[in-house]
């Protein structure tokens, strides 16, 4: 009951803090990190025993699939060099530097130190999603950072898995190398097959609640099977999501709306629970350690935090300057700007993967308390220090507005509307004339490109008046409740259709 009360308290705080996050332009994971620690410190917060084998699958698999589904596959080909530098080189270097500190300063065995390095090395772009989805930040920068968060998770968790098996089982690293060599292609193949199976089965589940439940079943099953086969579960889930995303158009419209809403809520709640569980573990560690040992461990955790931030700044800025010179030499055009490099260097907040990996450490892991404290310090430190200052930094750098995406949307909308008008060729009946007039109005509105949607705005206002009349009729008993609900749903669908240029997704920050 105490754990349930803590969860309810944190969920309530999350609802309140989300509002503050939107107004203060601070990423919501920053608020959750602070709230999780505060709730874990409450007197009624209970100690929690968490199955290490469940942590990665429960917390990471849905978040990875949700991000991978929306990430364009062609972006990997376009920005492969940047993604290679950030998702592979940066993770390897950060892991190595933190591992050195773990051995030299923390007294950790080498394998345990590498585990710590792998835990804290991958940044989480979801922690900065609200700051990345803004018109005054270049779209290429946001795309690279989101792609980095997908691929660096795979690299970091591959290292984590190998080092963890060496640290707990005591076997030589050489025994794990063949599995590591097969982990990447095996994970991609398994994910592709899972995606194909999911698309085949979901054809029979259109319009049912089972269709959404099956999406979660495929996600967790893909992760579990990948772990059993010894291949990369992250890459398996990423490949499955991207495979399904390529054929997303086959889903029914209502299924897609329901599915998006469910996934947003589930991933958010899992974020809340991860912060709470790590906070509870940290509280237990703090209470059990002598004062002198706690002070020493916190000092080491601070060193790890400084190294994680410093290494990313050095690597990203070095890459930014080197690549800009190379691109200018090869193409004669400018590459990534210094401003873009500054944002990418400072956008290194750690989040869900670091928390879940810390929870996945078994009880007998060498100096587990020190590793968990260090992981929590890195998450809290990066979210508070970098997360709270990212918005002011972007505003200070004054990027020119990037309206290329909005113009591309307008261009495609025009083509779609023109194709609808072409379908009316040869028809001159009253219904066709009425639809043709409506499409011509839409076409004129689309050609305004960046102006606010005049037709959409008028539709929304008209629907609001209809909704108010319907509610008044219900209040005055002029319409039955069953009819009221049916007409209300019709108005909801009309309103969604009139909000093409407005935010249709649930806002999480």
Coordinates of C-alpha atoms in Angstrom, one line a residue:
X1 CA 0.0 0.0 0.0
X2 CA 2.9 2.4 0.8
X3 CA 4.3 1.8 -2.7
X4 CA 0.9 2.5 -4.2
X5 CA 0.6 5.7 -2.3
X6 CA 4.1 6.8 -3.5
X7 CA 3.1 6.1 -7.1
X8 CA -0.1 8.1 -6.7
X9 CA 1.8 11.0 -5.1
X10 CA 4.3 11.0 -7.9
X11 CA 1.7 10.9 -10.6
X12 CA -0.2 13.8 -9.0
X13 CA 3.1 15.8 -8.8
X14 CA 3.8 14.9 -12.4
X15 CA 0.4 16.3 -13.5
X16 CA 1.2 19.6 -11.6
X17 CA 4.8 19.8 -12.7
X18 CA 3.9 19.2 -16.4
X19 CA 2.0 22.5 -16.3
X20 CA 5.0 24.2 -14.8
X21 CA 7.3 22.6 -17.3
X22 CA 5.2 24.0 -20.2
X23 CA 5.2 27.5 -18.8
X24 CA 8.9 27.5 -17.8
X25 CA 10.1 25.7 -21.0
X26 CA 11.9 23.1 -18.9
X27 CA 12.0 19.5 -20.2
X28 CA 9.5 17.5 -18.2
X29 CA 12.1 14.7 -17.2
X30 CA 13.9 17.4 -15.3
X31 CA 10.8 17.9 -13.2
X32 CA 10.2 14.2 -12.9
X33 CA 13.8 13.6 -11.7
X34 CA 13.4 16.1 -8.8
X35 CA 9.9 14.9 -8.0
X36 CA 11.0 11.2 -7.9
X37 CA 13.7 12.0 -5.4
X38 CA 11.4 14.1 -3.3
X39 CA 8.6 11.4 -3.2
X40 CA 11.2 8.7 -2.4
X41 CA 12.2 10.7 0.6
X42 CA 8.7 10.9 2.0
X43 CA 8.2 9.0 5.3
X44 CA 5.6 6.6 3.9
X45 CA 7.7 5.7 0.9
X46 CA 8.4 2.0 1.1
X47 CA 11.5 0.1 0.1
X48 CA 11.0 -1.7 -3.2
X49 CA 12.5 -5.0 -4.5
X50 CA 12.7 -4.9 -8.3
X51 CA 13.5 -7.8 -10.5
X52 CA 16.7 -6.8 -12.4
X53 CA 15.8 -8.9 -15.4
X54 CA 12.5 -7.0 -15.8
X55 CA 13.9 -3.5 -15.7
X56 CA 15.3 -3.2 -19.2
X57 CA 12.3 -4.9 -20.9
X58 CA 9.6 -3.0 -19.0
X59 CA 11.1 0.5 -19.1
X60 CA 13.2 0.7 -22.3
X61 CA 11.3 -1.5 -24.8
X62 CA 8.2 0.7 -25.1
X63 CA 10.2 3.9 -25.1
X64 CA 12.5 2.7 -27.8
X65 CA 9.7 1.5 -30.0
X66 CA 7.7 4.7 -29.6
X67 CA 10.8 6.8 -30.6
X68 CA 11.9 4.5 -33.5
X69 CA 8.4 4.4 -35.0
X70 CA 8.5 8.2 -35.6
X71 CA 12.1 8.3 -36.7
X72 CA 12.6 8.5 -40.5
X73 CA 14.8 5.6 -41.8
X74 CA 16.2 7.8 -44.6
X75 CA 17.6 10.2 -41.9
X76 CA 20.1 7.4 -40.9
X77 CA 21.4 7.4 -44.5
X78 CA 21.5 11.2 -44.7
X79 CA 23.2 11.9 -41.3
X80 CA 25.2 8.7 -41.0
X81 CA 28.5 10.4 -40.3
X82 CA 27.0 12.5 -37.4
X83 CA 25.2 9.5 -36.0
X84 CA 28.3 7.4 -36.2
X85 CA 30.3 10.0 -34.3
X86 CA 27.6 10.6 -31.6
X87 CA 26.1 7.2 -31.2
X88 CA 29.2 5.1 -31.5
X89 CA 32.4 7.0 -31.0
X90 CA 31.0 9.3 -28.2
X91 CA 29.5 6.3 -26.3
X92 CA 32.8 4.3 -26.6
X93 CA 34.9 7.3 -25.5
X94 CA 32.6 8.2 -22.6
X95 CA 32.5 4.6 -21.4
X96 CA 36.3 4.4 -21.5
X97 CA 36.8 7.7 -19.6
X98 CA 34.2 6.8 -16.9
X99 CA 35.6 3.3 -16.6
X100 CA 39.1 4.7 -16.1
X101 CA 37.7 7.0 -13.3
X102 CA 35.9 4.0 -11.8
X103 CA 39.1 2.0 -11.6
X104 CA 41.5 4.8 -10.6
X105 CA 39.2 6.8 -8.3
X106 CA 36.3 4.6 -7.3
X107 CA 38.1 1.3 -6.7
X108 CA 35.8 -0.6 -9.0
X109 CA 36.9 -3.8 -10.8
X110 CA 37.5 -3.2 -14.5
X111 CA 34.3 -5.0 -15.7
X112 CA 32.2 -3.2 -13.1
X113 CA 33.7 0.2 -14.1
X114 CA 32.9 -0.5 -17.8
X115 CA 29.3 -1.3 -16.7
X116 CA 29.1 2.1 -15.0
X117 CA 30.5 3.8 -18.1
X118 CA 28.0 2.0 -20.4
X119 CA 25.1 3.0 -18.0
X120 CA 25.9 6.7 -18.0
X121 CA 27.1 7.1 -21.6
X122 CA 23.9 7.3 -23.7
X123 CA 22.1 10.7 -23.7
X124 CA 18.3 10.6 -24.1
X125 CA 16.8 12.9 -26.7
X126 CA 13.4 12.3 -25.2
X127 CA 14.5 14.3 -22.2
X128 CA 14.9 17.3 -24.5
X129 CA 12.0 16.6 -27.0
X130 CA 10.1 19.8 -26.2
X131 CA 13.3 21.9 -26.8
X132 CA 14.1 20.1 -30.1
X133 CA 10.6 20.4 -31.6
X134 CA 10.7 24.2 -32.1
X135 CA 10.9 26.3 -35.3
X136 CA 14.0 28.3 -34.3
X137 CA 16.2 25.2 -34.1
X138 CA 17.5 23.7 -37.3
X139 CA 15.6 20.6 -38.2
X140 CA 18.8 18.7 -39.0
X141 CA 20.1 19.2 -35.5
X142 CA 16.9 17.9 -33.9
X143 CA 16.9 14.9 -36.3
X144 CA 20.5 14.0 -35.5
X145 CA 20.0 14.2 -31.7
X146 CA 16.9 12.1 -31.9
X147 CA 18.6 9.5 -34.1
X148 CA 21.6 9.5 -31.7
X149 CA 19.3 8.6 -28.8
X150 CA 18.1 5.5 -30.7
X151 CA 21.4 4.2 -31.8
X152 CA 23.5 5.0 -28.8
X153 CA 21.2 3.0 -26.6
X154 CA 22.0 -0.1 -28.7
X155 CA 25.7 0.5 -28.5
X156 CA 25.7 1.3 -24.8
X157 CA 23.5 -1.7 -23.9
X158 CA 25.7 -4.0 -26.0
X159 CA 28.7 -2.9 -23.9
X160 CA 26.6 -3.1 -20.7
X161 CA 25.5 -6.7 -21.4
X162 CA 29.0 -8.0 -22.1
X163 CA 30.6 -6.2 -19.2
X164 CA 27.8 -7.3 -16.9
X165 CA 28.2 -10.9 -17.7
X166 CA 31.9 -10.7 -17.2
X167 CA 31.5 -8.8 -13.9
X168 CA 28.9 -11.3 -12.5
X169 CA 30.0 -14.6 -14.0
X170 CA 33.7 -13.9 -13.9
X171 CA 34.3 -15.3 -17.4
X172 CA 36.9 -13.9 -19.9
X173 CA 35.8 -11.2 -22.3
X174 CA 36.9 -13.3 -25.2
X175 CA 34.0 -15.7 -24.6
X176 CA 31.5 -12.9 -25.1
X177 CA 33.1 -11.5 -28.3
X178 CA 31.4 -14.0 -30.7
X179 CA 28.0 -13.2 -29.3
X180 CA 28.8 -9.5 -29.6
X181 CA 29.7 -10.0 -33.3
X182 CA 26.3 -11.5 -34.0
X183 CA 24.3 -9.1 -31.8
X184 CA 23.9 -6.4 -34.3
X185 CA 22.9 -8.3 -37.5
X186 CA 20.9 -10.8 -35.4
X187 CA 19.0 -8.0 -33.7
X188 CA 18.2 -6.3 -37.0
X189 CA 17.0 -9.5 -38.6
X190 CA 14.9 -10.5 -35.6
X191 CA 13.3 -7.0 -35.6
X192 CA 12.5 -7.2 -39.3
X193 CA 10.8 -10.6 -38.9
X194 CA 8.9 -9.4 -35.9
X195 CA 7.7 -6.3 -37.8
X196 CA 6.6 -8.5 -40.7
X197 CA 4.7 -10.8 -38.3
X198 CA 3.1 -7.9 -36.6
X199 CA 1.8 -6.4 -39.9
X200 CA 0.4 -9.8 -40.9
X201 CA -1.5 -10.4 -37.6
X202 CA -2.7 -6.8 -37.2
X203 CA -4.7 -7.0 -40.4
X204 CA -7.1 -9.3 -38.5
X205 CA -7.3 -6.9 -35.4
X206 CA -8.3 -3.7 -37.1
X207 CA -10.8 -1.7 -35.1
X208 CA -10.4 -3.8 -31.9
X209 CA -8.8 -3.2 -28.5
X210 CA -6.8 -6.4 -29.2
X211 CA -4.9 -4.5 -31.9
X212 CA -3.4 -2.1 -29.5
X213 CA -2.7 -4.8 -26.9
X214 CA -1.0 -6.8 -29.6
X215 CA 1.4 -3.9 -30.3
X216 CA 2.6 -4.1 -26.7
X217 CA 2.8 -7.9 -26.9
X218 CA 5.0 -7.7 -30.0
X219 CA 7.2 -5.1 -28.4
X220 CA 7.9 -7.1 -25.2
X221 CA 8.1 -10.4 -27.0
X222 CA 10.7 -9.1 -29.4
X223 CA 12.8 -7.8 -26.6
X224 CA 12.6 -11.1 -24.6
X225 CA 13.3 -13.3 -27.6
X226 CA 16.3 -11.1 -28.5
X227 CA 17.7 -11.5 -25.0
X228 CA 17.2 -15.3 -25.1
X229 CA 18.9 -15.5 -28.5
X230 CA 21.8 -13.2 -27.4
X231 CA 21.2 -10.5 -30.0
X232 CA 20.7 -6.8 -29.5
X233 CA 17.2 -6.3 -28.1
X234 CA 17.4 -2.5 -28.7
X235 CA 18.2 -3.0 -32.4
X236 CA 15.5 -5.7 -32.6
X237 CA 12.8 -3.3 -31.3
X238 CA 14.1 -0.4 -33.4
X239 CA 14.0 -2.6 -36.6
X240 CA 10.5 -3.9 -35.8
X241 CA 9.2 -0.4 -35.2
X242 CA 10.7 1.0 -38.4
X243 CA 9.4 -2.0 -40.4
X244 CA 5.9 -1.5 -39.2
X245 CA 6.2 2.3 -39.7
X246 CA 6.9 1.8 -43.4
X247 CA 3.4 0.3 -43.7
X248 CA 1.6 2.4 -41.2
X249 CA -0.8 3.6 -43.9
X250 CA -2.5 0.3 -43.7
X251 CA -3.9 1.0 -40.2
X252 CA -7.4 2.4 -39.8
X253 CA -7.5 6.1 -38.9
X254 CA -9.3 5.5 -35.6
X255 CA -6.8 2.7 -34.7
X256 CA -3.9 5.1 -35.3
X257 CA -5.4 7.9 -33.2
X258 CA -6.2 5.5 -30.3
X259 CA -2.8 3.8 -30.6
X260 CA -0.8 7.1 -30.5
X261 CA -2.7 8.3 -27.4
X262 CA -2.2 5.0 -25.6
X263 CA 1.6 4.8 -26.3
X264 CA 2.2 8.4 -25.2
X265 CA 0.5 7.8 -21.9
X266 CA 2.2 4.4 -21.3
X267 CA 5.7 5.8 -22.0
X268 CA 5.1 8.8 -19.8
X269 CA 3.9 6.6 -16.9
X270 CA 6.9 4.3 -17.2
X271 CA 9.2 7.4 -17.0
X272 CA 7.4 8.3 -13.8
X273 CA 7.8 4.9 -12.3
X274 CA 11.5 4.6 -13.3
X275 CA 12.4 7.9 -11.5
X276 CA 10.4 6.7 -8.4
X277 CA 12.1 3.2 -8.3
X278 CA 15.6 4.6 -8.7
X279 CA 14.8 7.3 -6.1
X280 CA 13.6 4.6 -3.6
X281 CA 16.8 2.6 -4.3
X282 CA 19.0 5.6 -3.7
X283 CA 17.2 6.4 -0.5
X284 CA 17.9 2.9 0.8
X285 CA 21.5 3.2 -0.2
X286 CA 21.9 6.6 1.5
X287 CA 20.4 5.3 4.7
X288 CA 22.6 2.2 4.8
X289 CA 25.9 3.9 4.2
X290 CA 28.1 5.4 7.0
X291 CA 28.5 9.2 6.7
X292 CA 32.1 9.0 5.7
X293 CA 31.4 6.4 3.0
X294 CA 28.4 8.3 1.7
X295 CA 30.5 11.5 1.4
X296 CA 33.2 9.6 -0.5
X297 CA 30.7 8.0 -2.9
X298 CA 28.9 11.2 -3.6
X299 CA 32.2 12.9 -4.4
X300 CA 33.0 10.1 -6.9
X301 CA 29.5 10.5 -8.4
X302 CA 30.1 14.2 -8.8
X303 CA 33.4 13.4 -10.7
X304 CA 31.5 11.0 -13.0
X305 CA 28.9 13.7 -13.7
X306 CA 31.6 16.2 -14.6
X307 CA 33.4 13.7 -16.8
X308 CA 30.2 12.8 -18.7
X309 CA 29.4 16.4 -19.4
X310 CA 33.0 17.4 -20.2
X311 CA 33.7 14.5 -22.5
X312 CA 30.6 15.2 -24.6
X313 CA 31.4 18.9 -25.0
X314 CA 35.0 18.1 -26.1
X315 CA 33.9 15.4 -28.5
X316 CA 31.0 17.2 -30.1
X317 CA 32.8 20.5 -30.6
X318 CA 35.9 18.7 -32.0
X319 CA 33.7 16.8 -34.4
X320 CA 31.7 20.0 -35.3
X321 CA 34.8 22.0 -36.2
X322 CA 36.5 19.1 -38.1
X323 CA 33.4 18.1 -40.1
X324 CA 32.7 21.7 -41.1
X325 CA 36.2 22.1 -42.6
X326 CA 35.9 18.7 -44.4
X327 CA 32.5 19.6 -45.9
X328 CA 33.7 23.0 -47.0
X329 CA 36.7 21.3 -48.6
X330 CA 34.7 18.6 -50.4
X331 CA 31.4 20.4 -51.3
X332 CA 32.4 24.1 -51.1
X333 CA 29.4 24.7 -48.8
X334 CA 29.1 25.2 -45.1
X335 CA 28.6 22.2 -42.8
X336 CA 27.2 22.2 -39.3
X337 CA 27.6 25.6 -37.7
X338 CA 29.2 26.4 -34.4
X339 CA 25.8 27.2 -32.9
X340 CA 24.5 23.8 -33.9
X341 CA 27.6 22.3 -32.3
X342 CA 27.0 24.2 -29.0
X343 CA 23.4 23.0 -28.8
X344 CA 24.4 19.3 -29.6
X345 CA 27.2 19.5 -27.0
X346 CA 24.9 20.8 -24.3
X347 CA 22.0 18.5 -25.1
X348 CA 23.5 15.5 -23.2
X349 CA 20.7 14.8 -20.6
X350 CA 20.6 11.2 -19.4
X351 CA 17.2 9.6 -18.8
X352 CA 15.3 6.4 -19.1
X353 CA 18.1 4.1 -20.4
X354 CA 20.4 5.1 -17.6
X355 CA 17.7 4.7 -14.9
X356 CA 16.6 1.3 -16.3
X357 CA 20.2 0.0 -16.6
X358 CA 20.9 1.0 -13.0
X359 CA 17.8 -0.9 -11.9
X360 CA 18.9 -3.9 -13.9
X361 CA 22.0 -4.5 -11.9
X362 CA 21.7 -7.7 -9.8
X363 CA 22.1 -7.6 -6.1
X364 CA 25.5 -9.2 -6.0
X365 CA 27.1 -6.8 -8.5
X366 CA 30.4 -5.4 -7.3
X367 CA 29.9 -2.1 -5.4
X368 CA 26.4 -1.8 -6.8
X369 CA 25.5 1.0 -4.4
X370 CA 28.2 3.2 -5.8
X371 CA 27.2 2.5 -9.4
X372 CA 23.5 3.2 -8.7
X373 CA 24.3 6.4 -6.8
X374 CA 26.6 7.6 -9.7
X375 CA 23.9 6.8 -12.3
X376 CA 21.3 8.7 -10.4
X377 CA 23.7 11.7 -9.9
X378 CA 24.4 11.8 -13.6
X379 CA 20.7 11.7 -14.5
X380 CA 19.8 14.4 -11.9
X381 CA 22.8 16.5 -12.7
X382 CA 22.4 16.5 -16.4
X383 CA 18.6 17.0 -16.3
X384 CA 18.8 19.9 -13.8
X385 CA 21.9 21.6 -15.1
X386 CA 21.6 21.1 -18.8
X387 CA 17.8 20.6 -19.0
X388 CA 16.9 23.8 -17.2
X389 CA 19.4 25.9 -19.3
X390 CA 18.8 24.4 -22.7
X391 CA 15.9 26.7 -23.6
X392 CA 17.8 29.9 -22.6
X393 CA 20.8 28.7 -24.5
X394 CA 18.8 28.2 -27.7
X395 CA 17.1 31.6 -27.3
X396 CA 20.6 33.2 -26.7
X397 CA 22.0 31.7 -29.9
X398 CA 19.2 33.1 -32.0
X399 CA 18.9 30.6 -34.7
X400 CA 17.0 31.8 -37.8
X401 CA 13.5 30.4 -38.1
X402 CA 13.5 27.1 -40.1
X403 CA 10.3 27.1 -42.0
X404 CA 11.3 24.5 -44.6
X405 CA 9.2 21.8 -43.0
X406 CA 6.0 23.9 -43.0
X407 CA 6.6 24.9 -46.6
X408 CA 7.0 21.2 -47.5
X409 CA 3.8 20.4 -45.7
X410 CA 2.0 23.1 -47.7
X411 CA 3.4 21.7 -50.9
X412 CA 2.2 18.2 -50.2
X413 CA -1.2 19.4 -49.0
X414 CA -1.7 21.2 -52.3
X415 CA -0.9 18.0 -54.2
X416 CA -3.3 16.0 -52.1
X417 CA -6.1 18.5 -52.5
X418 CA -5.5 18.7 -56.3
X419 CA -5.8 14.9 -56.5
X420 CA -9.1 15.0 -54.6
X421 CA -10.3 17.6 -57.1
X422 CA -9.2 15.5 -60.0
X423 CA -11.4 12.7 -58.7
X424 CA -14.5 14.9 -59.4
X425 CA -13.7 15.4 -63.1
X426 CA -16.7 14.8 -65.2
X427 CA -19.2 15.2 -62.4
X428 CA -21.4 18.3 -62.2
X429 CA -24.1 17.2 -59.8
X430 CA -25.0 19.2 -56.7
X431 CA -22.9 17.1 -54.3
X432 CA -19.9 17.2 -56.5
X433 CA -20.2 21.0 -56.9
X434 CA -20.4 21.4 -53.1
X435 CA -17.3 19.3 -52.5
X436 CA -15.4 21.1 -55.3
X437 CA -16.1 24.5 -53.6
X438 CA -14.8 23.1 -50.3
X439 CA -11.7 21.7 -51.9
X440 CA -11.0 25.0 -53.7
X441 CA -11.2 26.8 -50.4
X442 CA -8.8 24.3 -48.9
X443 CA -6.5 24.7 -51.9
X444 CA -6.4 28.5 -51.4
X445 CA -5.7 28.1 -47.7
X446 CA -2.8 25.7 -48.4
X447 CA -1.2 28.1 -50.8
X448 CA -1.0 30.6 -48.0
X449 CA 1.8 28.3 -46.8
X450 CA 2.9 29.8 -43.5
X451 CA -0.1 31.9 -42.6
X452 CA -2.4 30.5 -39.9
X453 CA -5.1 28.2 -41.3
X454 CA -8.0 30.6 -42.0
X455 CA -10.4 27.9 -43.1
X456 CA -9.3 25.5 -40.3
X457 CA -9.8 28.3 -37.8
X458 CA -13.3 29.1 -39.0
X459 CA -14.2 25.4 -38.9
X460 CA -13.0 25.0 -35.3
X461 CA -15.0 28.1 -34.3
X462 CA -18.2 26.8 -36.0
X463 CA -17.8 23.4 -34.4
X464 CA -17.4 25.1 -31.0
X465 CA -20.8 26.8 -31.5
X466 CA -22.4 23.5 -32.6
X467 CA -20.9 21.8 -29.5
X468 CA -22.3 24.5 -27.2
X469 CA -25.8 24.2 -28.8
X470 CA -25.7 20.4 -28.3
X471 CA -24.7 20.7 -24.7
X472 CA -27.5 23.2 -24.1
X473 CA -30.0 20.9 -25.7
X474 CA -28.9 18.1 -23.5
X475 CA -29.1 20.3 -20.4
X476 CA -32.7 21.2 -21.4
X477 CA -33.6 17.6 -22.0
X478 CA -34.2 18.2 -25.7
X479 CA -31.9 15.3 -26.7
X480 CA -31.3 11.9 -25.2
X481 CA -28.0 11.0 -23.7
X482 CA -27.3 8.2 -26.2
X483 CA -27.9 10.5 -29.1
X484 CA -25.9 13.2 -27.4
X485 CA -22.9 10.9 -27.1
X486 CA -23.1 9.8 -30.8
X487 CA -23.4 13.4 -32.1
X488 CA -20.6 14.5 -29.7
X489 CA -18.3 11.9 -31.2
X490 CA -19.2 13.1 -34.7
X491 CA -18.2 16.7 -33.7
X492 CA -15.0 15.4 -32.2
X493 CA -14.0 13.8 -35.5
X494 CA -14.9 16.9 -37.5
X495 CA -12.8 19.0 -35.1
X496 CA -9.8 16.7 -35.5
X497 CA -10.2 17.0 -39.2
X498 CA -10.1 20.8 -38.9
X499 CA -6.9 20.8 -36.8
X500 CA -4.4 19.8 -39.4
X501 CA -2.0 22.6 -38.5
X502 CA -2.6 22.4 -34.8
X503 CA -1.1 20.0 -32.2
X504 CA -2.9 16.7 -32.6
X505 CA -0.6 14.7 -30.2
X506 CA -0.9 14.7 -26.4
X507 CA 1.6 17.3 -25.1
X508 CA 4.0 15.9 -22.5
X509 CA 6.0 19.0 -21.9

